[in-house]
Amino acid sequence: MHLLRLPPETLTQVFDQIGPSFFQEDLRRLAVCKQWLHYALPVCYKCVSFSREKLRRLINSGVLEKPSALQDSLETLEFKLERNKTSVSASDTRADAQDPNLPTASASDEAVGDDPATRWNEMLDSGLRQLALVTQQSHRLRTLRMRAWGSPSLGPLDSSKILLSIPTIRSLLSVENLRVLVLDLSVGFLKVPGEQGDGCHHICPAIGALLHKLETLHLRMRSICPDALKPCGPSGSGSLSLSRVAINLSLIPNLPGITSAAHSKRCGSQGGGVVQLKADILEQAEVLANQMTSSKTVRILTHSLPQLEIQSLDVLTGRTMVLDDDTAWDGDGKLVVEDSESESELSDHEFATYVDE
């Protein structure tokens, strides 16, 4: 029996079993015939992972100009935006220069340093803004994961750093039915001239606004504060469907030979170091746990010095565990007795090793 003669509900199940990766590995597998495309395209767009280059190709393909297939099918969206000194190549620069979605640089712009790194960030922000318009209409989108990491070899003044726009990230978070949010962002944020209010220079309040709909929240950000764990509006005991929370304050990149690393800093100009930041986040995490209907894991991760061991504090039990390098943030490890004197704050110099001010 010819495959495409099967009933529509059976064909839907068959293509679901094939999965997105089969079509994303070679898009020519979509072009069998119109009927095949009708079933294959929604599967292809069900789970999409973007690098910066893949995002640019999507924009140049014109798919976002008629995004119905993408926005109607998208269930899981991932971004993997990593950058090092070799990221800006001559071909990359030429492609950016030809991109109609980017503003054309004037002579005065070039005079003040319109370099490839600036163009790279402009292109990235342009692509994320266009995709945010799609995600806001994607009623099936449940999972959003974003990793943005610059190379630790880049110095604090290196122009190749990734900078994300806070308004753009807020737009990406404006998803109606979002259930899983994972943000692993060791990069900096661009300050927006003219914006006023406490939340204009960080995204923690925007994350807090999602807590009433989320089931899983994993966060690692260069700057973070307890606002990320404060639900907007009244939240009584047992009123949140949130069940898994992991806040990773350790900015150790997943690279061999790491001998030093930094912790996250508090949003804004308030000081206090990582010890005070962890204490404040722990206090708010305990409040949040009491508002969760079925709290399965609530963890706060840091690293010890000088061993750089990842330590996970279980907020629900008060126990501390040492995790292996490949253990998930909400995974279990070897139980240890916490020594309060072993936890120390990092100097500005140590912090600048991996995080540019």
Coordinates of C-alpha atoms in Angstrom, one line a residue:
M1 CA 0.0 0.0 0.0
H2 CA 1.3 3.4 -1.0
L3 CA 2.3 5.4 2.2
L4 CA 0.4 8.6 1.3
R5 CA -2.8 6.6 0.8
L6 CA -3.0 5.9 4.5
P7 CA -5.7 7.8 6.5
P8 CA -4.6 11.3 7.6
E9 CA -4.5 10.4 11.3
T10 CA -2.2 7.5 10.6
L11 CA 0.1 9.6 8.4
T12 CA 0.3 12.2 11.2
Q13 CA 1.5 9.5 13.6
V14 CA 4.0 8.1 11.0
F15 CA 5.6 11.5 10.5
D16 CA 5.7 12.2 14.2
Q17 CA 7.6 9.0 14.6
I18 CA 10.1 10.1 12.0
G19 CA 10.8 13.2 14.0
P20 CA 12.2 16.7 13.3
S21 CA 15.9 15.7 13.0
F22 CA 15.3 13.5 10.0
F23 CA 14.1 16.5 7.9
Q24 CA 16.5 19.1 9.5
E25 CA 19.5 17.1 8.5
D26 CA 18.6 17.4 4.9
L27 CA 15.8 19.8 3.9
R28 CA 15.5 18.1 0.5
R29 CA 13.7 15.4 2.4
L30 CA 10.8 17.7 2.5
A31 CA 10.5 18.0 -1.2
V32 CA 8.9 14.7 -2.2
C33 CA 5.5 16.1 -3.2
K34 CA 2.9 18.5 -1.9
Q35 CA 1.0 15.9 0.1
W36 CA 4.3 14.8 1.7
L37 CA 5.2 18.4 2.5
H38 CA 1.8 18.9 4.2
Y39 CA 2.7 16.3 6.8
A40 CA 6.5 16.7 6.9
L41 CA 6.8 20.5 7.4
P42 CA 4.9 20.6 10.7
V43 CA 7.2 17.9 12.1
C44 CA 10.3 19.6 10.8
Y45 CA 9.3 22.8 12.7
K46 CA 8.1 21.1 15.9
C47 CA 11.5 21.3 17.6
V48 CA 14.0 23.9 16.2
S49 CA 17.5 24.7 17.4
F50 CA 19.3 27.8 16.2
S51 CA 22.9 28.8 16.1
R52 CA 23.5 32.4 15.0
E53 CA 24.4 31.2 11.5
K54 CA 21.3 29.0 11.2
L55 CA 19.2 31.9 12.4
R56 CA 20.6 34.1 9.6
R57 CA 19.9 31.4 7.0
L58 CA 16.3 31.2 8.2
I59 CA 15.8 35.0 7.8
N60 CA 17.4 35.1 4.4
S61 CA 15.2 32.2 3.3
G62 CA 12.1 34.4 3.7
V63 CA 10.4 31.8 6.0
L64 CA 9.7 34.5 8.6
E65 CA 7.9 36.6 6.1
K66 CA 5.2 33.9 5.9
P67 CA 5.7 32.2 9.3
S68 CA 2.4 30.3 9.5
A69 CA 3.9 26.8 9.3
L70 CA 6.6 27.7 11.8
Q71 CA 4.4 29.4 14.3
D72 CA 1.6 26.8 14.1
S73 CA 4.0 23.9 14.6
L74 CA 6.7 25.1 17.0
E75 CA 6.7 23.3 20.4
T76 CA 10.4 23.5 21.4
L77 CA 12.8 26.4 20.6
E78 CA 16.5 26.3 21.4
F79 CA 19.3 28.8 20.9
K80 CA 23.0 28.0 21.1
L81 CA 24.8 31.3 20.6
E82 CA 28.5 30.8 21.3
R83 CA 31.3 33.1 20.2
N84 CA 35.1 33.2 20.3
K85 CA 37.8 35.2 18.5
T86 CA 37.5 33.1 15.4
S87 CA 33.7 33.7 15.1
V88 CA 34.1 36.8 12.9
S89 CA 35.4 35.6 9.6
A90 CA 35.8 37.5 6.3
S91 CA 32.9 35.5 4.8
D92 CA 30.8 36.2 7.9
T93 CA 31.4 39.9 7.5
R94 CA 30.6 39.9 3.8
A95 CA 27.3 38.1 4.5
D96 CA 26.4 40.6 7.2
A97 CA 27.1 43.5 4.8
Q98 CA 24.7 42.0 2.2
D99 CA 21.9 41.3 4.7
P100 CA 18.9 43.5 4.1
N101 CA 17.7 43.1 7.7
L102 CA 20.7 45.1 9.0
P103 CA 21.0 48.9 8.8
T104 CA 23.6 50.1 6.4
A105 CA 26.6 51.6 8.1
S106 CA 27.4 55.2 7.2
A107 CA 30.9 56.6 6.8
S108 CA 30.6 58.2 10.2
D109 CA 29.6 54.9 11.7
E110 CA 32.6 53.2 10.3
A111 CA 34.8 56.0 11.6
V112 CA 33.7 55.4 15.2
G113 CA 34.3 51.6 15.0
D114 CA 31.5 49.8 13.0
D115 CA 33.5 46.5 13.3
P116 CA 32.5 43.0 12.5
A117 CA 31.7 42.3 16.1
T118 CA 29.2 45.1 16.2
R119 CA 27.6 43.9 13.0
W120 CA 27.5 40.4 14.5
N121 CA 25.5 41.6 17.5
E122 CA 23.2 43.7 15.3
M123 CA 22.5 40.7 13.1
L124 CA 21.9 38.5 16.1
D125 CA 19.5 41.0 17.6
S126 CA 17.7 41.5 14.3
G127 CA 17.1 37.8 14.0
L128 CA 16.0 37.3 17.5
R129 CA 13.5 40.2 17.2
Q130 CA 12.0 38.8 14.1
L131 CA 11.7 35.3 15.6
A132 CA 10.2 36.8 18.8
L133 CA 7.2 38.0 16.6
V134 CA 6.7 34.4 15.6
T135 CA 7.0 32.9 19.1
Q136 CA 4.4 35.3 20.4
Q137 CA 1.9 33.7 18.0
S138 CA 3.1 30.1 18.5
H139 CA 0.4 28.8 20.8
R140 CA 1.9 25.3 20.9
L141 CA 5.3 26.5 22.1
R142 CA 6.0 25.1 25.5
T143 CA 9.8 24.9 25.8
L144 CA 12.3 27.7 25.4
R145 CA 16.1 27.1 25.9
M146 CA 18.7 29.7 25.3
R147 CA 22.5 29.4 25.8
A148 CA 24.7 32.4 25.0
W149 CA 28.3 32.0 26.0
G150 CA 31.4 34.0 25.0
S151 CA 34.8 32.4 25.0
P152 CA 36.6 32.6 28.4
S153 CA 39.8 33.5 26.4
L154 CA 38.3 36.9 25.5
G155 CA 39.4 39.7 27.7
P156 CA 37.0 42.1 29.4
L157 CA 37.7 44.7 26.7
D158 CA 37.5 42.3 23.7
S159 CA 35.1 43.6 21.1
S160 CA 34.1 40.1 20.0
K161 CA 31.8 39.7 23.0
I162 CA 28.1 38.8 22.7
L163 CA 25.7 41.5 23.9
L164 CA 22.0 40.8 24.1
S165 CA 19.2 43.3 24.0
I166 CA 17.0 43.3 27.1
P167 CA 13.8 44.4 25.2
T168 CA 14.5 41.6 22.6
I169 CA 14.9 38.9 25.4
R170 CA 11.7 40.2 27.0
S171 CA 9.9 39.8 23.7
L172 CA 11.1 36.2 23.4
L173 CA 9.8 35.5 26.9
S174 CA 6.3 36.7 25.9
V175 CA 5.0 33.3 25.1
E176 CA 1.5 32.5 26.1
N177 CA 1.8 28.8 27.0
L178 CA 5.4 28.5 28.0
R179 CA 6.0 25.7 30.5
V180 CA 9.8 25.1 30.4
L181 CA 12.3 28.0 30.5
V182 CA 16.1 27.4 30.5
L183 CA 18.4 30.5 30.3
D184 CA 22.1 29.9 30.3
L185 CA 23.5 33.4 29.7
S186 CA 27.0 34.4 30.8
V187 CA 26.9 37.3 28.4
G188 CA 26.2 41.0 28.9
F189 CA 23.1 43.0 28.2
L190 CA 22.9 46.2 26.3
K191 CA 21.5 49.1 28.3
V192 CA 18.7 50.8 26.5
P193 CA 18.9 54.6 26.4
G194 CA 15.8 56.3 27.7
E195 CA 14.2 53.3 29.5
Q196 CA 13.1 54.1 33.0
G197 CA 12.1 51.8 35.9
D198 CA 13.7 49.2 38.1
G199 CA 13.4 46.5 35.4
C200 CA 14.9 48.4 32.5
H201 CA 18.5 47.0 33.0
H202 CA 17.8 43.4 33.9
I203 CA 15.3 40.7 32.9
C204 CA 14.7 39.1 36.3
P205 CA 11.3 40.8 36.7
A206 CA 10.2 39.4 33.3
I207 CA 11.2 35.9 34.4
G208 CA 9.3 36.4 37.7
A209 CA 6.2 37.3 35.6
L210 CA 6.3 33.8 34.0
L211 CA 6.4 31.8 37.3
H212 CA 2.6 31.4 37.4
K213 CA 2.7 29.4 34.1
L214 CA 6.0 27.6 34.2
E215 CA 6.6 24.0 35.3
T216 CA 10.4 24.1 35.0
L217 CA 12.8 27.0 35.5
H218 CA 16.6 26.7 35.1
L219 CA 18.7 29.9 35.2
R220 CA 22.4 30.8 34.9
M221 CA 23.0 34.4 34.2
R222 CA 26.0 36.8 34.5
S223 CA 23.7 39.1 36.5
I224 CA 20.8 37.8 38.6
C225 CA 18.7 38.9 41.6
P226 CA 15.9 37.4 43.7
D227 CA 13.3 39.2 41.5
A228 CA 13.6 36.2 39.1
L229 CA 12.0 34.1 41.8
K230 CA 9.2 36.5 42.8
P231 CA 5.9 35.7 41.1
C232 CA 3.9 38.7 39.9
G233 CA 0.6 39.2 41.7
P234 CA -0.7 37.4 44.8
S235 CA 0.5 33.8 45.0
G236 CA -0.8 31.8 47.9
S237 CA 0.6 28.6 49.3
G238 CA 0.4 25.8 46.7
S239 CA -0.9 28.0 43.9
L240 CA 2.0 27.6 41.4
S241 CA 2.4 24.6 39.1
L242 CA 6.1 25.1 39.1
S243 CA 7.9 21.9 40.2
R244 CA 11.5 22.2 39.2
V245 CA 13.8 25.1 39.8
A246 CA 17.6 25.4 39.5
I247 CA 19.6 28.6 39.9
N248 CA 23.2 28.2 38.9
L249 CA 25.4 31.0 40.2
S250 CA 28.6 29.3 39.0
L251 CA 30.0 30.7 35.7
I252 CA 32.3 27.7 35.0
P253 CA 32.3 27.0 31.2
N254 CA 32.2 23.5 30.1
L255 CA 35.8 23.5 28.8
P256 CA 38.9 21.5 29.8
G257 CA 41.7 23.0 31.7
I258 CA 39.7 25.5 33.7
T259 CA 41.6 26.7 36.7
S260 CA 39.6 29.7 37.8
A261 CA 36.0 30.9 37.4
A262 CA 33.6 33.5 38.6
H263 CA 30.1 33.5 40.1
S264 CA 27.1 35.6 39.0
K265 CA 26.8 39.1 40.3
R266 CA 23.7 40.9 41.6
C267 CA 21.7 42.9 39.1
G268 CA 22.3 46.7 39.4
S269 CA 24.8 48.5 41.5
Q270 CA 24.2 46.7 44.8
G271 CA 27.2 44.9 46.2
G272 CA 27.5 42.1 48.7
G273 CA 29.4 39.5 46.7
V274 CA 28.3 35.9 45.9
V275 CA 27.8 34.9 49.6
Q276 CA 25.1 37.6 50.1
L277 CA 23.6 37.0 46.7
K278 CA 23.3 33.3 47.4
A279 CA 21.7 34.0 50.8
D280 CA 19.2 36.4 49.3
I281 CA 18.3 34.0 46.5
L282 CA 18.0 31.1 49.0
E283 CA 15.6 33.2 51.1
Q284 CA 13.4 33.9 48.1
A285 CA 13.6 30.3 46.9
E286 CA 12.3 29.1 50.2
V287 CA 9.3 31.5 49.8
L288 CA 8.8 30.3 46.3
A289 CA 8.9 26.6 47.3
N290 CA 6.0 27.2 49.7
Q291 CA 3.9 28.6 46.8
M292 CA 4.6 25.5 44.6
T293 CA 1.8 22.9 44.3
S294 CA 4.3 20.0 43.8
S295 CA 7.9 21.0 44.4
K296 CA 10.2 18.3 43.2
T297 CA 13.6 20.0 43.0
V298 CA 14.6 23.5 44.1
R299 CA 18.4 23.9 43.8
I300 CA 21.0 26.6 44.1
L301 CA 24.4 25.9 42.5
T302 CA 27.8 27.5 43.3
H303 CA 31.4 26.3 43.1
S304 CA 34.0 25.9 45.9
L305 CA 37.4 27.4 45.9
P306 CA 40.1 26.4 45.0
Q307 CA 38.8 23.0 43.9
L308 CA 36.1 24.4 41.6
E309 CA 33.7 21.7 42.7
I310 CA 30.1 22.3 41.8
Q311 CA 28.0 22.3 44.9
S312 CA 24.3 22.0 44.8
L313 CA 22.2 23.2 47.8
D314 CA 18.8 21.5 48.0
V315 CA 16.5 24.2 49.2
L316 CA 13.8 21.6 50.2
T317 CA 16.0 19.6 52.4
G318 CA 18.9 21.9 53.3
R319 CA 21.4 19.3 52.1
T320 CA 24.4 20.2 50.0
M321 CA 25.8 17.8 47.3
V322 CA 28.9 17.8 45.1
L323 CA 28.0 17.3 41.5
D324 CA 30.1 15.7 38.7
D325 CA 30.9 17.9 35.8
D326 CA 28.3 16.2 33.5
T327 CA 25.5 16.1 36.1
A328 CA 22.3 18.0 35.3
W329 CA 21.7 21.1 37.4
D330 CA 18.8 19.5 39.2
G331 CA 20.6 16.1 39.5
D332 CA 21.8 14.4 42.6
G333 CA 25.4 14.1 43.8
K334 CA 27.6 13.1 46.7
L335 CA 26.2 14.4 50.0
V336 CA 28.6 16.6 51.9
V337 CA 28.6 18.6 55.1
E338 CA 28.6 22.2 54.2
D339 CA 31.4 24.3 55.7
S340 CA 30.4 27.9 55.8
E341 CA 34.0 29.1 56.0
S342 CA 34.9 27.3 52.7
E343 CA 32.6 29.6 50.7
S344 CA 34.4 32.8 49.7
E345 CA 33.7 35.7 47.6
L346 CA 35.6 36.4 44.4
S347 CA 37.6 39.5 43.7
D348 CA 36.8 41.8 40.8
H349 CA 39.9 40.5 39.1
E350 CA 38.8 36.9 39.4
F351 CA 35.3 37.8 38.2
A352 CA 36.7 39.6 35.1
T353 CA 38.6 36.5 34.1
Y354 CA 35.4 35.1 32.5
V355 CA 32.9 38.0 32.7
D356 CA 33.4 41.4 31.2
E357 CA 32.2 44.3 33.2

